[in-house]
Amino acid sequence: MSLLVDIKKRLGDFVLEVNFNAENEIMGLLGASGCGKSMTLKCIAGIETPDEGRIVLGDRVLFDTGKKINLPPQQRKIGYLFQNYALFPNMTVEENIGAGVNRTKKEKTEIIRQKINTFFLSGLEKKRPWQLSGGQQQRVALARILASEPEILMLDEPFSALDSNLKWQLEQELMELLSNFPGTVVLVSHNRNEIYRFSDSIAVMTDGKVDIIGSKEELFSEPKTLSAALLTGCKNISGAEKIDEHSIKAVDWGIILYSTREVPDNITHVGMRAHYLKYSYNNDQPNTMNCQVVKVIENPFSYIIMLKNKNIDFGSAPGKIRWEVDKEIWDNISKNSLAVRLVFDQENLLLLT
């Protein structure tokens, strides 16, 4: 079930202008808080009305300003999981699940029974939302959504209110459920790891607009834009100036870097994911930086080493490098007073606009 979204909505000084197409897949919307992710879902669901544009689900037009079409939420066949789950507080678990089911009494009873079993809610049928844990509430909300037989699922930060142990357990359960869902799924999150685990493709949103869309593999290996690099977790980013087709000046790090890929004319920044930085025992490799240690931060199983270019005055090149390294490796370097040299892998430089 394909989903086409091409809308514009103004909210004071903020303008939401979103254009994307999702096929029969799980599409992630990744962005910082306030970038318009949740508002996009509300427009698709019919809770909010765009100022202009089109929303098409399969062969059904849900919204079109040109044709003056604006279907109400109950006719859109969209399952929407809100951040707070939006369960009816005065209803029991089984009543909540059956709230959106328009079938005969016998069929409705059977659907509720099936969802109770599927979502491991046996024994909780007569309880109300306030008597349930966060994980149980989420399962009830998902059961209610799927009982209404939606054509598309939209999940808005589904794990934001859960502790880490429960979150991991529910992630596994939700992955299994979504693998059997025949339609399109749109998942909103600001958590890059969560988005990566669930999604087939990812749309990065910045300031109300879709910055870039691609498969999750493409987006994380070559994000192309500064905002996409930041949102996918790149910690090492410097302003950049193009020198020639395969070399750039990393302004904040005070080093000339060579790339195996062609440098775009409109490059503004260069990035390097911390796990691609390599320790060098000599100084004869391209893209090697002689480093001075600024700070050492200890994690349970690793160190985060904050570094700067030893050969450049810090005032002229203020950017620091973040390098995470196994404790055994760093203990060997520090114990033997080895020079700290890092190599910026030519094949994995992020050339950003």
PDB file of N, CA and C in Angstrom, residues 225-300:
ATOM      1  N   THR A 225      24.313  15.347   3.639  1.00  0.00           N
ATOM      2  CA  THR A 225      24.058  16.685   4.169  1.00  0.00           C
ATOM      3  C   THR A 225      24.494  16.762   5.626  1.00  0.00           C
ATOM      4  N   LEU A 226      24.767  17.974   6.083  1.00  0.00           N
ATOM      5  CA  LEU A 226      25.206  18.188   7.458  1.00  0.00           C
ATOM      6  C   LEU A 226      24.163  17.696   8.450  1.00  0.00           C
ATOM      7  N   SER A 227      22.901  18.057   8.238  1.00  0.00           N
ATOM      8  CA  SER A 227      21.860  17.660   9.192  1.00  0.00           C
ATOM      9  C   SER A 227      21.703  16.153   9.244  1.00  0.00           C
ATOM     10  N   ALA A 228      21.799  15.479   8.081  1.00  0.00           N
ATOM     11  CA  ALA A 228      21.683  14.027   8.062  1.00  0.00           C
ATOM     12  C   ALA A 228      22.849  13.376   8.804  1.00  0.00           C
ATOM     13  N   ALA A 229      24.046  13.923   8.649  1.00  0.00           N
ATOM     14  CA  ALA A 229      25.207  13.379   9.353  1.00  0.00           C
ATOM     15  C   ALA A 229      25.048  13.523  10.861  1.00  0.00           C
ATOM     16  N   LEU A 230      24.600  14.680  11.300  1.00  0.00           N
ATOM     17  CA  LEU A 230      24.405  14.903  12.729  1.00  0.00           C
ATOM     18  C   LEU A 230      23.340  13.975  13.302  1.00  0.00           C
ATOM     19  N   LEU A 231      22.219  13.851  12.592  1.00  0.00           N
ATOM     20  CA  LEU A 231      21.118  13.040  13.093  1.00  0.00           C
ATOM     21  C   LEU A 231      21.432  11.556  13.072  1.00  0.00           C
ATOM     22  N   THR A 232      22.339  11.139  12.188  1.00  0.00           N
ATOM     23  CA  THR A 232      22.727   9.732  12.168  1.00  0.00           C
ATOM     24  C   THR A 232      23.929   9.458  13.073  1.00  0.00           C
ATOM     25  N   GLY A 233      24.319  10.452  13.866  1.00  0.00           N
ATOM     26  CA  GLY A 233      25.256  10.198  14.946  1.00  0.00           C
ATOM     27  C   GLY A 233      26.710  10.514  14.699  1.00  0.00           C
ATOM     28  N   CYS A 234      27.036  11.218  13.628  1.00  0.00           N
ATOM     29  CA  CYS A 234      28.433  11.554  13.385  1.00  0.00           C
ATOM     30  C   CYS A 234      28.875  12.631  14.379  1.00  0.00           C
ATOM     31  N   LYS A 235      29.912  12.336  15.158  1.00  0.00           N
ATOM     32  CA  LYS A 235      30.380  13.259  16.199  1.00  0.00           C
ATOM     33  C   LYS A 235      31.523  14.153  15.722  1.00  0.00           C
ATOM     34  N   ASN A 236      32.216  13.739  14.663  1.00  0.00           N
ATOM     35  CA  ASN A 236      33.379  14.495  14.185  1.00  0.00           C
ATOM     36  C   ASN A 236      33.046  15.203  12.881  1.00  0.00           C
ATOM     37  N   ILE A 237      32.821  16.504  12.956  1.00  0.00           N
ATOM     38  CA  ILE A 237      32.461  17.291  11.782  1.00  0.00           C
ATOM     39  C   ILE A 237      33.230  18.604  11.803  1.00  0.00           C
ATOM     40  N   SER A 238      33.791  18.952  10.645  1.00  0.00           N
ATOM     41  CA  SER A 238      34.549  20.196  10.509  1.00  0.00           C
ATOM     42  C   SER A 238      34.045  20.965   9.292  1.00  0.00           C
ATOM     43  N   GLY A 239      34.136  22.274   9.356  1.00  0.00           N
ATOM     44  CA  GLY A 239      33.933  23.063   8.156  1.00  0.00           C
ATOM     45  C   GLY A 239      34.964  22.674   7.110  1.00  0.00           C
ATOM     46  N   ALA A 240      34.586  22.740   5.825  1.00  0.00           N
ATOM     47  CA  ALA A 240      35.482  22.245   4.771  1.00  0.00           C
ATOM     48  C   ALA A 240      35.545  23.209   3.597  1.00  0.00           C
ATOM     49  N   GLU A 241      36.716  23.239   2.964  1.00  0.00           N
ATOM     50  CA  GLU A 241      36.913  24.016   1.739  1.00  0.00           C
ATOM     51  C   GLU A 241      37.505  23.090   0.680  1.00  0.00           C
ATOM     52  N   LYS A 242      36.934  23.099  -0.501  1.00  0.00           N
ATOM     53  CA  LYS A 242      37.435  22.242  -1.576  1.00  0.00           C
ATOM     54  C   LYS A 242      38.767  22.774  -2.103  1.00  0.00           C
ATOM     55  N   ILE A 243      39.731  21.872  -2.263  1.00  0.00           N
ATOM     56  CA  ILE A 243      41.017  22.229  -2.853  1.00  0.00           C
ATOM     57  C   ILE A 243      41.072  21.776  -4.310  1.00  0.00           C
ATOM     58  N   ASP A 244      40.771  20.507  -4.530  1.00  0.00           N
ATOM     59  CA  ASP A 244      40.660  19.991  -5.890  1.00  0.00           C
ATOM     60  C   ASP A 244      39.675  18.820  -5.870  1.00  0.00           C
ATOM     61  N   GLU A 245      39.650  18.021  -6.937  1.00  0.00           N
ATOM     62  CA  GLU A 245      38.615  16.992  -7.072  1.00  0.00           C
ATOM     63  C   GLU A 245      38.648  15.946  -5.961  1.00  0.00           C
ATOM     64  N   HIS A 246      39.805  15.743  -5.345  1.00  0.00           N
ATOM     65  CA  HIS A 246      39.889  14.696  -4.334  1.00  0.00           C
ATOM     66  C   HIS A 246      40.540  15.148  -3.027  1.00  0.00           C
ATOM     67  N   SER A 247      40.630  16.445  -2.808  1.00  0.00           N
ATOM     68  CA  SER A 247      41.214  16.917  -1.555  1.00  0.00           C
ATOM     69  C   SER A 247      40.469  18.129  -1.022  1.00  0.00           C
ATOM     70  N   ILE A 248      40.444  18.226   0.297  1.00  0.00           N
ATOM     71  CA  ILE A 248      39.747  19.315   0.968  1.00  0.00           C
ATOM     72  C   ILE A 248      40.569  19.766   2.167  1.00  0.00           C
ATOM     73  N   LYS A 249      40.307  20.974   2.596  1.00  0.00           N
ATOM     74  CA  LYS A 249      40.879  21.476   3.838  1.00  0.00           C
ATOM     75  C   LYS A 249      39.818  21.379   4.922  1.00  0.00           C
ATOM     76  N   ALA A 250      40.110  20.598   5.983  1.00  0.00           N
ATOM     77  CA  ALA A 250      39.228  20.536   7.146  1.00  0.00           C
ATOM     78  C   ALA A 250      39.592  21.718   8.041  1.00  0.00           C
ATOM     79  N   VAL A 251      38.827  22.784   7.940  1.00  0.00           N
ATOM     80  CA  VAL A 251      39.182  24.059   8.563  1.00  0.00           C
ATOM     81  C   VAL A 251      39.316  23.936  10.075  1.00  0.00           C
ATOM     82  N   ASP A 252      38.374  23.263  10.726  1.00  0.00           N
ATOM     83  CA  ASP A 252      38.365  23.191  12.195  1.00  0.00           C
ATOM     84  C   ASP A 252      39.430  22.246  12.746  1.00  0.00           C
ATOM     85  N   TRP A 253      39.937  21.356  11.901  1.00  0.00           N
ATOM     86  CA  TRP A 253      40.946  20.396  12.369  1.00  0.00           C
ATOM     87  C   TRP A 253      42.356  20.759  11.913  1.00  0.00           C
ATOM     88  N   GLY A 254      42.459  21.715  10.979  1.00  0.00           N
ATOM     89  CA  GLY A 254      43.772  22.153  10.518  1.00  0.00           C
ATOM     90  C   GLY A 254      44.533  21.082   9.765  1.00  0.00           C
ATOM     91  N   ILE A 255      43.848  20.382   8.872  1.00  0.00           N
ATOM     92  CA  ILE A 255      44.500  19.298   8.135  1.00  0.00           C
ATOM     93  C   ILE A 255      43.935  19.220   6.714  1.00  0.00           C
ATOM     94  N   ILE A 256      44.788  18.865   5.746  1.00  0.00           N
ATOM     95  CA  ILE A 256      44.352  18.590   4.383  1.00  0.00           C
ATOM     96  C   ILE A 256      44.007  17.101   4.295  1.00  0.00           C
ATOM     97  N   LEU A 257      42.819  16.795   3.815  1.00  0.00           N
ATOM     98  CA  LEU A 257      42.345  15.411   3.732  1.00  0.00           C
ATOM     99  C   LEU A 257      42.116  15.024   2.278  1.00  0.00           C
ATOM    100  N   TYR A 258      42.438  13.786   1.959  1.00  0.00           N
ATOM    101  CA  TYR A 258      42.245  13.252   0.612  1.00  0.00           C
ATOM    102  C   TYR A 258      41.128  12.221   0.648  1.00  0.00           C
ATOM    103  N   SER A 259      40.258  12.281  -0.353  1.00  0.00           N
ATOM    104  CA  SER A 259      39.103  11.382  -0.423  1.00  0.00           C
ATOM    105  C   SER A 259      39.151  10.561  -1.705  1.00  0.00           C
ATOM    106  N   THR A 260      38.744   9.293  -1.597  1.00  0.00           N
ATOM    107  CA  THR A 260      38.659   8.468  -2.814  1.00  0.00           C
ATOM    108  C   THR A 260      37.477   8.885  -3.678  1.00  0.00           C
ATOM    109  N   ARG A 261      36.492   9.544  -3.062  1.00  0.00           N
ATOM    110  CA  ARG A 261      35.341  10.027  -3.831  1.00  0.00           C
ATOM    111  C   ARG A 261      35.592  11.452  -4.302  1.00  0.00           C
ATOM    112  N   GLU A 262      34.920  11.829  -5.361  1.00  0.00           N
ATOM    113  CA  GLU A 262      35.076  13.183  -5.900  1.00  0.00           C
ATOM    114  C   GLU A 262      34.409  14.184  -4.969  1.00  0.00           C
ATOM    115  N   VAL A 263      35.107  15.267  -4.691  1.00  0.00           N
ATOM    116  CA  VAL A 263      34.609  16.291  -3.779  1.00  0.00           C
ATOM    117  C   VAL A 263      33.619  17.195  -4.504  1.00  0.00           C
ATOM    118  N   PRO A 264      32.391  17.347  -3.999  1.00  0.00           N
ATOM    119  CA  PRO A 264      31.417  18.226  -4.673  1.00  0.00           C
ATOM    120  C   PRO A 264      31.822  19.694  -4.549  1.00  0.00           C
ATOM    121  N   ASP A 265      31.428  20.479  -5.543  1.00  0.00           N
ATOM    122  CA  ASP A 265      31.775  21.909  -5.533  1.00  0.00           C
ATOM    123  C   ASP A 265      31.127  22.646  -4.363  1.00  0.00           C
ATOM    124  N   ASN A 266      29.939  22.185  -3.954  1.00  0.00           N
ATOM    125  CA  ASN A 266      29.200  22.906  -2.901  1.00  0.00           C
ATOM    126  C   ASN A 266      29.433  22.321  -1.511  1.00  0.00           C
ATOM    127  N   ILE A 267      30.545  21.618  -1.319  1.00  0.00           N
ATOM    128  CA  ILE A 267      30.848  21.049  -0.006  1.00  0.00           C
ATOM    129  C   ILE A 267      30.978  22.163   1.026  1.00  0.00           C
ATOM    130  N   THR A 268      30.410  21.923   2.217  1.00  0.00           N
ATOM    131  CA  THR A 268      30.522  22.887   3.310  1.00  0.00           C
ATOM    132  C   THR A 268      31.179  22.276   4.551  1.00  0.00           C
ATOM    133  N   HIS A 269      31.056  20.945   4.695  1.00  0.00           N
ATOM    134  CA  HIS A 269      31.603  20.272   5.880  1.00  0.00           C
ATOM    135  C   HIS A 269      32.152  18.899   5.503  1.00  0.00           C
ATOM    136  N   VAL A 270      33.035  18.410   6.329  1.00  0.00           N
ATOM    137  CA  VAL A 270      33.528  17.041   6.190  1.00  0.00           C
ATOM    138  C   VAL A 270      33.338  16.343   7.530  1.00  0.00           C
ATOM    139  N   GLY A 271      32.945  15.076   7.470  1.00  0.00           N
ATOM    140  CA  GLY A 271      32.723  14.318   8.697  1.00  0.00           C
ATOM    141  C   GLY A 271      33.494  13.011   8.697  1.00  0.00           C
ATOM    142  N   MET A 272      33.718  12.479   9.888  1.00  0.00           N
ATOM    143  CA  MET A 272      34.358  11.177  10.035  1.00  0.00           C
ATOM    144  C   MET A 272      33.749  10.485  11.251  1.00  0.00           C
ATOM    145  N   ARG A 273      33.088   9.369  10.994  1.00  0.00           N
ATOM    146  CA  ARG A 273      32.515   8.615  12.110  1.00  0.00           C
ATOM    147  C   ARG A 273      33.663   8.059  12.960  1.00  0.00           C
ATOM    148  N   ALA A 274      33.451   8.091  14.265  1.00  0.00           N
ATOM    149  CA  ALA A 274      34.535   7.759  15.199  1.00  0.00           C
ATOM    150  C   ALA A 274      35.077   6.346  14.987  1.00  0.00           C
ATOM    151  N   HIS A 275      34.208   5.403  14.591  1.00  0.00           N
ATOM    152  CA  HIS A 275      34.682   4.026  14.452  1.00  0.00           C
ATOM    153  C   HIS A 275      35.514   3.806  13.195  1.00  0.00           C
ATOM    154  N   TYR A 276      35.587   4.812  12.305  1.00  0.00           N
ATOM    155  CA  TYR A 276      36.444   4.703  11.122  1.00  0.00           C
ATOM    156  C   TYR A 276      37.832   5.312  11.339  1.00  0.00           C
ATOM    157  N   LEU A 277      38.019   6.006  12.442  1.00  0.00           N
ATOM    158  CA  LEU A 277      39.343   6.518  12.756  1.00  0.00           C
ATOM    159  C   LEU A 277      40.273   5.352  13.112  1.00  0.00           C
ATOM    160  N   LYS A 278      41.486   5.379  12.576  1.00  0.00           N
ATOM    161  CA  LYS A 278      42.428   4.285  12.805  1.00  0.00           C
ATOM    162  C   LYS A 278      43.687   4.808  13.493  1.00  0.00           C
ATOM    163  N   TYR A 279      44.185   4.035  14.426  1.00  0.00           N
ATOM    164  CA  TYR A 279      45.449   4.398  15.081  1.00  0.00           C
ATOM    165  C   TYR A 279      46.611   4.023  14.163  1.00  0.00           C
ATOM    166  N   SER A 280      47.594   4.907  14.073  1.00  0.00           N
ATOM    167  CA  SER A 280      48.763   4.658  13.224  1.00  0.00           C
ATOM    168  C   SER A 280      50.034   4.666  14.061  1.00  0.00           C
ATOM    169  N   TYR A 281      50.889   3.672  13.834  1.00  0.00           N
ATOM    170  CA  TYR A 281      52.158   3.595  14.550  1.00  0.00           C
ATOM    171  C   TYR A 281      53.262   4.378  13.831  1.00  0.00           C
ATOM    172  N   ASN A 282      52.956   4.871  12.634  1.00  0.00           N
ATOM    173  CA  ASN A 282      53.949   5.682  11.906  1.00  0.00           C
ATOM    174  C   ASN A 282      53.254   6.888  11.300  1.00  0.00           C
ATOM    175  N   ASN A 283      54.021   7.702  10.650  1.00  0.00           N
ATOM    176  CA  ASN A 283      53.471   8.976  10.162  1.00  0.00           C
ATOM    177  C   ASN A 283      53.543   9.074   8.643  1.00  0.00           C
ATOM    178  N   ASP A 284      53.571   7.930   7.951  1.00  0.00           N
ATOM    179  CA  ASP A 284      53.769   7.968   6.507  1.00  0.00           C
ATOM    180  C   ASP A 284      52.499   7.645   5.712  1.00  0.00           C
ATOM    181  N   GLN A 285      51.346   7.595   6.387  1.00  0.00           N
ATOM    182  CA  GLN A 285      50.097   7.342   5.678  1.00  0.00           C
ATOM    183  C   GLN A 285      49.383   8.647   5.364  1.00  0.00           C
ATOM    184  N   PRO A 286      48.671   8.716   4.240  1.00  0.00           N
ATOM    185  CA  PRO A 286      47.868   9.914   3.958  1.00  0.00           C
ATOM    186  C   PRO A 286      46.820  10.130   5.048  1.00  0.00           C
ATOM    187  N   ASN A 287      46.445  11.386   5.248  1.00  0.00           N
ATOM    188  CA  ASN A 287      45.383  11.750   6.187  1.00  0.00           C
ATOM    189  C   ASN A 287      45.728  11.402   7.639  1.00  0.00           C
ATOM    190  N   THR A 288      47.011  11.445   7.971  1.00  0.00           N
ATOM    191  CA  THR A 288      47.423  11.171   9.353  1.00  0.00           C
ATOM    192  C   THR A 288      47.541  12.478  10.138  1.00  0.00           C
ATOM    193  N   MET A 289      46.963  12.497  11.313  1.00  0.00           N
ATOM    194  CA  MET A 289      47.038  13.664  12.183  1.00  0.00           C
ATOM    195  C   MET A 289      47.829  13.323  13.446  1.00  0.00           C
ATOM    196  N   ASN A 290      48.865  14.120  13.733  1.00  0.00           N
ATOM    197  CA  ASN A 290      49.554  14.025  15.011  1.00  0.00           C
ATOM    198  C   ASN A 290      48.700  14.734  16.055  1.00  0.00           C
ATOM    199  N   CYS A 291      48.322  14.015  17.084  1.00  0.00           N
ATOM    200  CA  CYS A 291      47.312  14.529  18.000  1.00  0.00           C
ATOM    201  C   CYS A 291      47.851  14.832  19.397  1.00  0.00           C
ATOM    202  N   GLN A 292      47.212  15.796  20.009  1.00  0.00           N
ATOM    203  CA  GLN A 292      47.443  16.098  21.416  1.00  0.00           C
ATOM    204  C   GLN A 292      46.182  15.740  22.181  1.00  0.00           C
ATOM    205  N   VAL A 293      46.341  15.019  23.285  1.00  0.00           N
ATOM    206  CA  VAL A 293      45.183  14.595  24.084  1.00  0.00           C
ATOM    207  C   VAL A 293      44.655  15.784  24.886  1.00  0.00           C
ATOM    208  N   VAL A 294      43.377  16.060  24.722  1.00  0.00           N
ATOM    209  CA  VAL A 294      42.726  17.147  25.452  1.00  0.00           C
ATOM    210  C   VAL A 294      42.027  16.617  26.701  1.00  0.00           C
ATOM    211  N   LYS A 295      41.378  15.453  26.560  1.00  0.00           N
ATOM    212  CA  LYS A 295      40.615  14.903  27.682  1.00  0.00           C
ATOM    213  C   LYS A 295      40.403  13.416  27.459  1.00  0.00           C
ATOM    214  N   VAL A 296      40.400  12.651  28.544  1.00  0.00           N
ATOM    215  CA  VAL A 296      40.116  11.218  28.493  1.00  0.00           C
ATOM    216  C   VAL A 296      38.881  10.942  29.350  1.00  0.00           C
ATOM    217  N   ILE A 297      37.865  10.344  28.737  1.00  0.00           N
ATOM    218  CA  ILE A 297      36.605  10.045  29.431  1.00  0.00           C
ATOM    219  C   ILE A 297      36.432   8.534  29.469  1.00  0.00           C
ATOM    220  N   GLU A 298      36.248   7.994  30.659  1.00  0.00           N
ATOM    221  CA  GLU A 298      36.159   6.546  30.796  1.00  0.00           C
ATOM    222  C   GLU A 298      34.720   6.058  30.750  1.00  0.00           C
ATOM    223  N   ASN A 299      34.457   5.076  29.891  1.00  0.00           N
ATOM    224  CA  ASN A 299      33.202   4.335  29.849  1.00  0.00           C
ATOM    225  C   ASN A 299      33.448   2.959  30.475  1.00  0.00           C
ATOM    226  N   PRO A 300      32.407   2.157  30.698  1.00  0.00           N
ATOM    227  CA  PRO A 300      32.626   0.838  31.291  1.00  0.00           C
ATOM    228  C   PRO A 300      33.597  -0.046  30.502  1.00  0.00           C
TER     229      PRO A 300
END
